[in-house]
PDB file of N, CA and C in Angstrom:
ATOM      1  N   MET A   1      84.741 -27.078 -18.996  1.00  0.00           N
ATOM      2  CA  MET A   1      83.963 -25.914 -18.811  1.00  0.00           C
ATOM      3  C   MET A   1      83.652 -25.761 -17.316  1.00  0.00           C
ATOM      4  N   ASN A   2      83.653 -24.543 -16.807  1.00  0.00           N
ATOM      5  CA  ASN A   2      83.407 -24.261 -15.398  1.00  0.00           C
ATOM      6  C   ASN A   2      81.877 -24.141 -15.153  1.00  0.00           C
ATOM      7  N   ASN A   3      81.348 -25.019 -14.312  1.00  0.00           N
ATOM      8  CA  ASN A   3      79.897 -24.995 -14.054  1.00  0.00           C
ATOM      9  C   ASN A   3      79.596 -24.377 -12.709  1.00  0.00           C
ATOM     10  N   THR A   4      80.345 -23.385 -12.281  1.00  0.00           N
ATOM     11  CA  THR A   4      80.145 -22.782 -11.015  1.00  0.00           C
ATOM     12  C   THR A   4      78.867 -22.004 -10.993  1.00  0.00           C
ATOM     13  N   VAL A   5      78.029 -22.295  -9.961  1.00  0.00           N
ATOM     14  CA  VAL A   5      76.795 -21.581  -9.785  1.00  0.00           C
ATOM     15  C   VAL A   5      77.062 -20.427  -8.849  1.00  0.00           C
ATOM     16  N   ARG A   6      76.752 -19.223  -9.296  1.00  0.00           N
ATOM     17  CA  ARG A   6      76.945 -18.065  -8.448  1.00  0.00           C
ATOM     18  C   ARG A   6      75.642 -17.652  -7.784  1.00  0.00           C
ATOM     19  N   PRO A   7      75.694 -17.201  -6.566  1.00  0.00           N
ATOM     20  CA  PRO A   7      74.462 -16.780  -5.914  1.00  0.00           C
ATOM     21  C   PRO A   7      73.827 -15.609  -6.633  1.00  0.00           C
ATOM     22  N   GLY A   8      72.513 -15.495  -6.539  1.00  0.00           N
ATOM     23  CA  GLY A   8      71.812 -14.423  -7.183  1.00  0.00           C
ATOM     24  C   GLY A   8      72.190 -13.051  -6.631  1.00  0.00           C
ATOM     25  N   TRP A   9      72.557 -12.951  -5.390  1.00  0.00           N
ATOM     26  CA  TRP A   9      72.877 -11.618  -4.845  1.00  0.00           C
ATOM     27  C   TRP A   9      74.166 -11.127  -5.405  1.00  0.00           C
ATOM     28  N   VAL A  10      75.096 -12.010  -5.800  1.00  0.00           N
ATOM     29  CA  VAL A  10      76.341 -11.561  -6.414  1.00  0.00           C
ATOM     30  C   VAL A  10      76.058 -10.983  -7.772  1.00  0.00           C
ATOM     31  N   LYS A  11      75.243 -11.682  -8.546  1.00  0.00           N
ATOM     32  CA  LYS A  11      74.868 -11.190  -9.876  1.00  0.00           C
ATOM     33  C   LYS A  11      74.137  -9.868  -9.722  1.00  0.00           C
ATOM     34  N   GLY A  12      73.263  -9.748  -8.769  1.00  0.00           N
ATOM     35  CA  GLY A  12      72.508  -8.517  -8.521  1.00  0.00           C
ATOM     36  C   GLY A  12      73.407  -7.361  -8.116  1.00  0.00           C
ATOM     37  N   SER A  13      74.438  -7.679  -7.300  1.00  0.00           N
ATOM     38  CA  SER A  13      75.383  -6.634  -6.884  1.00  0.00           C
ATOM     39  C   SER A  13      76.187  -6.126  -8.071  1.00  0.00           C
ATOM     40  N   ALA A  14      76.617  -7.039  -8.957  1.00  0.00           N
ATOM     41  CA  ALA A  14      77.365  -6.659 -10.150  1.00  0.00           C
ATOM     42  C   ALA A  14      76.509  -5.817 -11.071  1.00  0.00           C
ATOM     43  N   LEU A  15      75.213  -6.209 -11.259  1.00  0.00           N
ATOM     44  CA  LEU A  15      74.303  -5.427 -12.056  1.00  0.00           C
ATOM     45  C   LEU A  15      74.069  -4.039 -11.500  1.00  0.00           C
ATOM     46  N   LEU A  16      73.858  -3.993 -10.185  1.00  0.00           N
ATOM     47  CA  LEU A  16      73.692  -2.707  -9.500  1.00  0.00           C
ATOM     48  C   LEU A  16      74.917  -1.772  -9.698  1.00  0.00           C
ATOM     49  N   ALA A  17      76.069  -2.345  -9.588  1.00  0.00           N
ATOM     50  CA  ALA A  17      77.335  -1.521  -9.764  1.00  0.00           C
ATOM     51  C   ALA A  17      77.396  -1.010 -11.216  1.00  0.00           C
ATOM     52  N   ALA A  18      77.060  -1.855 -12.189  1.00  0.00           N
ATOM     53  CA  ALA A  18      77.116  -1.444 -13.585  1.00  0.00           C
ATOM     54  C   ALA A  18      76.093  -0.356 -13.897  1.00  0.00           C
ATOM     55  N   VAL A  19      74.904  -0.481 -13.393  1.00  0.00           N
ATOM     56  CA  VAL A  19      73.871   0.548 -13.577  1.00  0.00           C
ATOM     57  C   VAL A  19      74.282   1.837 -12.913  1.00  0.00           C
ATOM     58  N   THR A  20      74.840   1.731 -11.703  1.00  0.00           N
ATOM     59  CA  THR A  20      75.316   2.910 -10.976  1.00  0.00           C
ATOM     60  C   THR A  20      76.390   3.681 -11.755  1.00  0.00           C
ATOM     61  N   MET A  21      77.353   2.931 -12.329  1.00  0.00           N
ATOM     62  CA  MET A  21      78.409   3.535 -13.077  1.00  0.00           C
ATOM     63  C   MET A  21      77.843   4.230 -14.337  1.00  0.00           C
ATOM     64  N   GLY A  22      76.868   3.607 -14.979  1.00  0.00           N
ATOM     65  CA  GLY A  22      76.283   4.220 -16.178  1.00  0.00           C
ATOM     66  C   GLY A  22      75.563   5.497 -15.857  1.00  0.00           C
ATOM     67  N   ILE A  23      74.770   5.448 -14.773  1.00  0.00           N
ATOM     68  CA  ILE A  23      74.099   6.688 -14.338  1.00  0.00           C
ATOM     69  C   ILE A  23      75.026   7.774 -13.985  1.00  0.00           C
ATOM     70  N   TRP A  24      76.143   7.428 -13.281  1.00  0.00           N
ATOM     71  CA  TRP A  24      77.128   8.441 -12.903  1.00  0.00           C
ATOM     72  C   TRP A  24      77.736   9.083 -14.175  1.00  0.00           C
ATOM     73  N   ALA A  25      78.094   8.239 -15.156  1.00  0.00           N
ATOM     74  CA  ALA A  25      78.711   8.750 -16.366  1.00  0.00           C
ATOM     75  C   ALA A  25      77.774   9.680 -17.102  1.00  0.00           C
ATOM     76  N   THR A  26      76.501   9.296 -17.203  1.00  0.00           N
ATOM     77  CA  THR A  26      75.485  10.142 -17.837  1.00  0.00           C
ATOM     78  C   THR A  26      75.317  11.457 -17.090  1.00  0.00           C
ATOM     79  N   TRP A  27      75.296  11.375 -15.780  1.00  0.00           N
ATOM     80  CA  TRP A  27      75.137  12.569 -14.933  1.00  0.00           C
ATOM     81  C   TRP A  27      76.310  13.511 -15.124  1.00  0.00           C
ATOM     82  N   CYS A  28      77.521  13.009 -15.172  1.00  0.00           N
ATOM     83  CA  CYS A  28      78.685  13.835 -15.423  1.00  0.00           C
ATOM     84  C   CYS A  28      78.596  14.509 -16.792  1.00  0.00           C
ATOM     85  N   SER A  29      78.211  13.796 -17.812  1.00  0.00           N
ATOM     86  CA  SER A  29      78.063  14.393 -19.124  1.00  0.00           C
ATOM     87  C   SER A  29      77.059  15.520 -19.133  1.00  0.00           C
ATOM     88  N   ALA A  30      75.948  15.338 -18.471  1.00  0.00           N
ATOM     89  CA  ALA A  30      74.904  16.411 -18.436  1.00  0.00           C
ATOM     90  C   ALA A  30      75.438  17.617 -17.667  1.00  0.00           C
ATOM     91  N   ILE A  31      76.119  17.419 -16.569  1.00  0.00           N
ATOM     92  CA  ILE A  31      76.647  18.538 -15.799  1.00  0.00           C
ATOM     93  C   ILE A  31      77.711  19.282 -16.599  1.00  0.00           C
ATOM     94  N   LEU A  32      78.499  18.576 -17.368  1.00  0.00           N
ATOM     95  CA  LEU A  32      79.509  19.273 -18.234  1.00  0.00           C
ATOM     96  C   LEU A  32      78.878  20.191 -19.227  1.00  0.00           C
ATOM     97  N   LEU A  33      77.696  19.826 -19.655  1.00  0.00           N
ATOM     98  CA  LEU A  33      77.032  20.691 -20.671  1.00  0.00           C
ATOM     99  C   LEU A  33      76.299  21.907 -20.027  1.00  0.00           C
ATOM    100  N   ILE A  34      75.716  21.649 -18.835  1.00  0.00           N
ATOM    101  CA  ILE A  34      74.937  22.733 -18.171  1.00  0.00           C
ATOM    102  C   ILE A  34      75.727  23.501 -17.140  1.00  0.00           C
ATOM    103  N   GLY A  35      76.831  23.003 -16.735  1.00  0.00           N
ATOM    104  CA  GLY A  35      77.647  23.680 -15.749  1.00  0.00           C
ATOM    105  C   GLY A  35      77.297  23.183 -14.314  1.00  0.00           C
ATOM    106  N   GLY A  36      78.258  23.301 -13.420  1.00  0.00           N
ATOM    107  CA  GLY A  36      77.986  22.857 -12.053  1.00  0.00           C
ATOM    108  C   GLY A  36      79.188  22.084 -11.515  1.00  0.00           C
ATOM    109  N   ARG A  37      78.929  21.356 -10.431  1.00  0.00           N
ATOM    110  CA  ARG A  37      79.980  20.585  -9.755  1.00  0.00           C
ATOM    111  C   ARG A  37      79.753  19.100 -10.069  1.00  0.00           C
ATOM    112  N   LEU A  38      80.829  18.440 -10.540  1.00  0.00           N
ATOM    113  CA  LEU A  38      80.754  17.024 -10.920  1.00  0.00           C
ATOM    114  C   LEU A  38      80.595  16.171  -9.616  1.00  0.00           C
ATOM    115  N   PRO A  39      79.715  15.164  -9.683  1.00  0.00           N
ATOM    116  CA  PRO A  39      79.503  14.311  -8.518  1.00  0.00           C
ATOM    117  C   PRO A  39      80.749  13.439  -8.231  1.00  0.00           C
ATOM    118  N   LEU A  40      81.056  13.287  -6.984  1.00  0.00           N
ATOM    119  CA  LEU A  40      82.192  12.498  -6.488  1.00  0.00           C
ATOM    120  C   LEU A  40      83.568  13.124  -6.763  1.00  0.00           C
ATOM    121  N   LEU A  41      83.686  13.894  -7.815  1.00  0.00           N
ATOM    122  CA  LEU A  41      84.983  14.471  -8.187  1.00  0.00           C
ATOM    123  C   LEU A  41      85.152  15.874  -7.625  1.00  0.00           C
ATOM    124  N   GLU A  42      84.051  16.541  -7.315  1.00  0.00           N
ATOM    125  CA  GLU A  42      84.057  17.913  -6.761  1.00  0.00           C
ATOM    126  C   GLU A  42      84.819  18.883  -7.621  1.00  0.00           C
ATOM    127  N   LEU A  43      84.683  18.728  -8.921  1.00  0.00           N
ATOM    128  CA  LEU A  43      85.292  19.656  -9.848  1.00  0.00           C
ATOM    129  C   LEU A  43      84.211  20.658 -10.335  1.00  0.00           C
ATOM    130  N   GLN A  44      84.504  21.932 -10.259  1.00  0.00           N
ATOM    131  CA  GLN A  44      83.560  22.933 -10.729  1.00  0.00           C
ATOM    132  C   GLN A  44      83.719  23.121 -12.232  1.00  0.00           C
ATOM    133  N   VAL A  45      82.646  23.111 -12.981  1.00  0.00           N
ATOM    134  CA  VAL A  45      82.681  23.214 -14.430  1.00  0.00           C
ATOM    135  C   VAL A  45      81.896  24.434 -14.854  1.00  0.00           C
ATOM    136  N   VAL A  46      82.454  25.199 -15.802  1.00  0.00           N
ATOM    137  CA  VAL A  46      81.751  26.342 -16.356  1.00  0.00           C
ATOM    138  C   VAL A  46      80.727  25.896 -17.322  1.00  0.00           C
ATOM    139  N   LYS A  47      79.597  26.606 -17.389  1.00  0.00           N
ATOM    140  CA  LYS A  47      78.517  26.250 -18.243  1.00  0.00           C
ATOM    141  C   LYS A  47      78.910  26.282 -19.720  1.00  0.00           C
ATOM    142  N   GLY A  48      78.615  25.204 -20.420  1.00  0.00           N
ATOM    143  CA  GLY A  48      78.815  25.119 -21.832  1.00  0.00           C
ATOM    144  C   GLY A  48      80.245  25.021 -22.318  1.00  0.00           C
ATOM    145  N   ASP A  49      81.111  24.527 -21.475  1.00  0.00           N
ATOM    146  CA  ASP A  49      82.528  24.362 -21.891  1.00  0.00           C
ATOM    147  C   ASP A  49      82.661  23.079 -22.700  1.00  0.00           C
ATOM    148  N   ILE A  50      82.621  23.229 -24.029  1.00  0.00           N
ATOM    149  CA  ILE A  50      82.594  22.088 -24.922  1.00  0.00           C
ATOM    150  C   ILE A  50      83.916  21.277 -24.854  1.00  0.00           C
ATOM    151  N   LEU A  51      85.025  21.991 -24.708  1.00  0.00           N
ATOM    152  CA  LEU A  51      86.309  21.291 -24.610  1.00  0.00           C
ATOM    153  C   LEU A  51      86.345  20.388 -23.351  1.00  0.00           C
ATOM    154  N   ALA A  52      85.849  20.903 -22.240  1.00  0.00           N
ATOM    155  CA  ALA A  52      85.799  20.081 -21.018  1.00  0.00           C
ATOM    156  C   ALA A  52      84.852  18.874 -21.184  1.00  0.00           C
ATOM    157  N   PHE A  53      83.757  19.119 -21.898  1.00  0.00           N
ATOM    158  CA  PHE A  53      82.815  18.018 -22.141  1.00  0.00           C
ATOM    159  C   PHE A  53      83.511  16.933 -22.991  1.00  0.00           C
ATOM    160  N   LEU A  54      84.128  17.301 -24.036  1.00  0.00           N
ATOM    161  CA  LEU A  54      84.772  16.330 -24.901  1.00  0.00           C
ATOM    162  C   LEU A  54      85.911  15.596 -24.205  1.00  0.00           C
ATOM    163  N   LEU A  55      86.726  16.340 -23.428  1.00  0.00           N
ATOM    164  CA  LEU A  55      87.776  15.684 -22.670  1.00  0.00           C
ATOM    165  C   LEU A  55      87.237  14.693 -21.655  1.00  0.00           C
ATOM    166  N   MET A  56      86.188  15.083 -20.982  1.00  0.00           N
ATOM    167  CA  MET A  56      85.573  14.170 -19.977  1.00  0.00           C
ATOM    168  C   MET A  56      84.918  13.016 -20.655  1.00  0.00           C
ATOM    169  N   LEU A  57      84.268  13.257 -21.765  1.00  0.00           N
ATOM    170  CA  LEU A  57      83.565  12.190 -22.441  1.00  0.00           C
ATOM    171  C   LEU A  57      84.477  11.116 -23.022  1.00  0.00           C
ATOM    172  N   PHE A  58      85.605  11.519 -23.591  1.00  0.00           N
ATOM    173  CA  PHE A  58      86.498  10.570 -24.270  1.00  0.00           C
ATOM    174  C   PHE A  58      87.730  10.153 -23.463  1.00  0.00           C
ATOM    175  N   ILE A  59      88.043  10.893 -22.410  1.00  0.00           N
ATOM    176  CA  ILE A  59      89.234  10.556 -21.604  1.00  0.00           C
ATOM    177  C   ILE A  59      88.837  10.300 -20.177  1.00  0.00           C
ATOM    178  N   GLY A  60      88.166  11.232 -19.554  1.00  0.00           N
ATOM    179  CA  GLY A  60      87.830  11.126 -18.105  1.00  0.00           C
ATOM    180  C   GLY A  60      86.908  10.014 -17.786  1.00  0.00           C
ATOM    181  N   GLU A  61      85.756   9.921 -18.415  1.00  0.00           N
ATOM    182  CA  GLU A  61      84.778   8.929 -18.083  1.00  0.00           C
ATOM    183  C   GLU A  61      85.295   7.493 -18.320  1.00  0.00           C
ATOM    184  N   PRO A  62      85.964   7.213 -19.413  1.00  0.00           N
ATOM    185  CA  PRO A  62      86.467   5.832 -19.543  1.00  0.00           C
ATOM    186  C   PRO A  62      87.454   5.442 -18.447  1.00  0.00           C
ATOM    187  N   ILE A  63      88.281   6.414 -18.030  1.00  0.00           N
ATOM    188  CA  ILE A  63      89.198   6.104 -16.916  1.00  0.00           C
ATOM    189  C   ILE A  63      88.475   5.868 -15.620  1.00  0.00           C
ATOM    190  N   PHE A  64      87.534   6.751 -15.303  1.00  0.00           N
ATOM    191  CA  PHE A  64      86.771   6.611 -14.047  1.00  0.00           C
ATOM    192  C   PHE A  64      85.897   5.347 -14.030  1.00  0.00           C
ATOM    193  N   ILE A  65      85.257   5.030 -15.162  1.00  0.00           N
ATOM    194  CA  ILE A  65      84.460   3.828 -15.200  1.00  0.00           C
ATOM    195  C   ILE A  65      85.353   2.583 -15.111  1.00  0.00           C
ATOM    196  N   THR A  66      86.512   2.585 -15.707  1.00  0.00           N
ATOM    197  CA  THR A  66      87.435   1.481 -15.553  1.00  0.00           C
ATOM    198  C   THR A  66      87.883   1.282 -14.115  1.00  0.00           C
ATOM    199  N   LEU A  67      88.204   2.368 -13.448  1.00  0.00           N
ATOM    200  CA  LEU A  67      88.581   2.310 -12.030  1.00  0.00           C
ATOM    201  C   LEU A  67      87.449   1.754 -11.181  1.00  0.00           C
ATOM    202  N   ALA A  68      86.234   2.213 -11.455  1.00  0.00           N
ATOM    203  CA  ALA A  68      85.057   1.751 -10.682  1.00  0.00           C
ATOM    204  C   ALA A  68      84.808   0.275 -10.977  1.00  0.00           C
ATOM    205  N   TYR A  69      85.013  -0.147 -12.217  1.00  0.00           N
ATOM    206  CA  TYR A  69      84.815  -1.590 -12.563  1.00  0.00           C
ATOM    207  C   TYR A  69      85.813  -2.429 -11.812  1.00  0.00           C
ATOM    208  N   TRP A  70      87.065  -2.056 -11.803  1.00  0.00           N
ATOM    209  CA  TRP A  70      88.080  -2.890 -11.140  1.00  0.00           C
ATOM    210  C   TRP A  70      87.875  -2.856  -9.617  1.00  0.00           C
ATOM    211  N   THR A  71      87.459  -1.730  -9.101  1.00  0.00           N
ATOM    212  CA  THR A  71      87.123  -1.683  -7.636  1.00  0.00           C
ATOM    213  C   THR A  71      85.995  -2.686  -7.302  1.00  0.00           C
ATOM    214  N   THR A  72      84.969  -2.657  -8.124  1.00  0.00           N
ATOM    215  CA  THR A  72      83.858  -3.574  -7.973  1.00  0.00           C
ATOM    216  C   THR A  72      84.297  -5.007  -8.069  1.00  0.00           C
ATOM    217  N   MET A  73      85.161  -5.315  -9.019  1.00  0.00           N
ATOM    218  CA  MET A  73      85.642  -6.709  -9.149  1.00  0.00           C
ATOM    219  C   MET A  73      86.515  -7.093  -7.996  1.00  0.00           C
ATOM    220  N   LEU A  74      87.315  -6.172  -7.483  1.00  0.00           N
ATOM    221  CA  LEU A  74      88.136  -6.470  -6.311  1.00  0.00           C
ATOM    222  C   LEU A  74      87.256  -6.801  -5.056  1.00  0.00           C
ATOM    223  N   ILE A  75      86.092  -6.228  -4.996  1.00  0.00           N
ATOM    224  CA  ILE A  75      85.186  -6.492  -3.882  1.00  0.00           C
ATOM    225  C   ILE A  75      84.389  -7.754  -4.165  1.00  0.00           C
ATOM    226  N   LEU A  76      83.825  -7.910  -5.349  1.00  0.00           N
ATOM    227  CA  LEU A  76      82.901  -9.033  -5.624  1.00  0.00           C
ATOM    228  C   LEU A  76      83.609 -10.348  -5.917  1.00  0.00           C
ATOM    229  N   LEU A  77      84.792 -10.324  -6.519  1.00  0.00           N
ATOM    230  CA  LEU A  77      85.449 -11.580  -6.884  1.00  0.00           C
ATOM    231  C   LEU A  77      85.748 -12.455  -5.680  1.00  0.00           C
ATOM    232  N   PRO A  78      86.378 -11.909  -4.663  1.00  0.00           N
ATOM    233  CA  PRO A  78      86.626 -12.817  -3.470  1.00  0.00           C
ATOM    234  C   PRO A  78      85.370 -13.305  -2.839  1.00  0.00           C
ATOM    235  N   ILE A  79      84.325 -12.501  -2.774  1.00  0.00           N
ATOM    236  CA  ILE A  79      83.034 -12.906  -2.202  1.00  0.00           C
ATOM    237  C   ILE A  79      82.414 -14.039  -3.028  1.00  0.00           C
ATOM    238  N   THR A  80      82.498 -13.891  -4.343  1.00  0.00           N
ATOM    239  CA  THR A  80      81.936 -14.882  -5.246  1.00  0.00           C
ATOM    240  C   THR A  80      82.694 -16.208  -5.089  1.00  0.00           C
ATOM    241  N   LEU A  81      83.996 -16.145  -5.055  1.00  0.00           N
ATOM    242  CA  LEU A  81      84.786 -17.366  -4.924  1.00  0.00           C
ATOM    243  C   LEU A  81      84.525 -18.072  -3.586  1.00  0.00           C
ATOM    244  N   LEU A  82      84.396 -17.306  -2.514  1.00  0.00           N
ATOM    245  CA  LEU A  82      84.106 -17.891  -1.225  1.00  0.00           C
ATOM    246  C   LEU A  82      82.751 -18.557  -1.185  1.00  0.00           C
ATOM    247  N   THR A  83      81.708 -17.880  -1.729  1.00  0.00           N
ATOM    248  CA  THR A  83      80.378 -18.478  -1.714  1.00  0.00           C
ATOM    249  C   THR A  83      80.291 -19.662  -2.637  1.00  0.00           C
ATOM    250  N   ALA A  84      80.958 -19.627  -3.800  1.00  0.00           N
ATOM    251  CA  ALA A  84      80.969 -20.726  -4.734  1.00  0.00           C
ATOM    252  C   ALA A  84      81.640 -21.939  -4.093  1.00  0.00           C
ATOM    253  N   GLY A  85      82.706 -21.732  -3.384  1.00  0.00           N
ATOM    254  CA  GLY A  85      83.380 -22.807  -2.694  1.00  0.00           C
ATOM    255  C   GLY A  85      82.512 -23.461  -1.644  1.00  0.00           C
ATOM    256  N   ARG A  86      81.760 -22.659  -0.891  1.00  0.00           N
ATOM    257  CA  ARG A  86      80.913 -23.231   0.070  1.00  0.00           C
ATOM    258  C   ARG A  86      79.756 -24.019  -0.513  1.00  0.00           C
ATOM    259  N   ALA A  87      79.209 -23.490  -1.651  1.00  0.00           N
ATOM    260  CA  ALA A  87      78.132 -24.174  -2.309  1.00  0.00           C
ATOM    261  C   ALA A  87      78.609 -25.530  -2.910  1.00  0.00           C
ATOM    262  N   ARG A  88      79.857 -25.572  -3.398  1.00  0.00           N
ATOM    263  CA  ARG A  88      80.393 -26.787  -3.975  1.00  0.00           C
ATOM    264  C   ARG A  88      80.624 -27.830  -2.853  1.00  0.00           C
ATOM    265  N   ASN A  89      81.053 -27.357  -1.693  1.00  0.00           N
ATOM    266  CA  ASN A  89      81.290 -28.327  -0.580  1.00  0.00           C
ATOM    267  C   ASN A  89      79.986 -28.926  -0.051  1.00  0.00           C
ATOM    268  N   ARG A  90      78.883 -28.199  -0.140  1.00  0.00           N
ATOM    269  CA  ARG A  90      77.606 -28.719   0.319  1.00  0.00           C
ATOM    270  C   ARG A  90      77.051 -29.811  -0.527  1.00  0.00           C
ATOM    271  N   SER A  91      77.318 -29.715  -1.854  1.00  0.00           N
ATOM    272  CA  SER A  91      76.682 -30.683  -2.753  1.00  0.00           C
ATOM    273  C   SER A  91      77.570 -31.879  -2.987  1.00  0.00           C
TER     274      SER A  91
END
């Protein structure tokens, strides 16, 4: 079993990224229902377009959240491995 101790700031960064992705997904869903411009995507949506809401909810958001997750992992994984290696060398 791997007993690697990860620094608290790495766990905090991962949690912050997850919360941010959840808020973004909720924000996109709300904008699809009331109309407006989607954040980060700059797509203009007509008010009350149910088809666009369903497409974004079941196709768009899972794709964007997956991309954001992998981007976060590409950033945090090397940092975590470097800091865990340093902590292991000290003890």
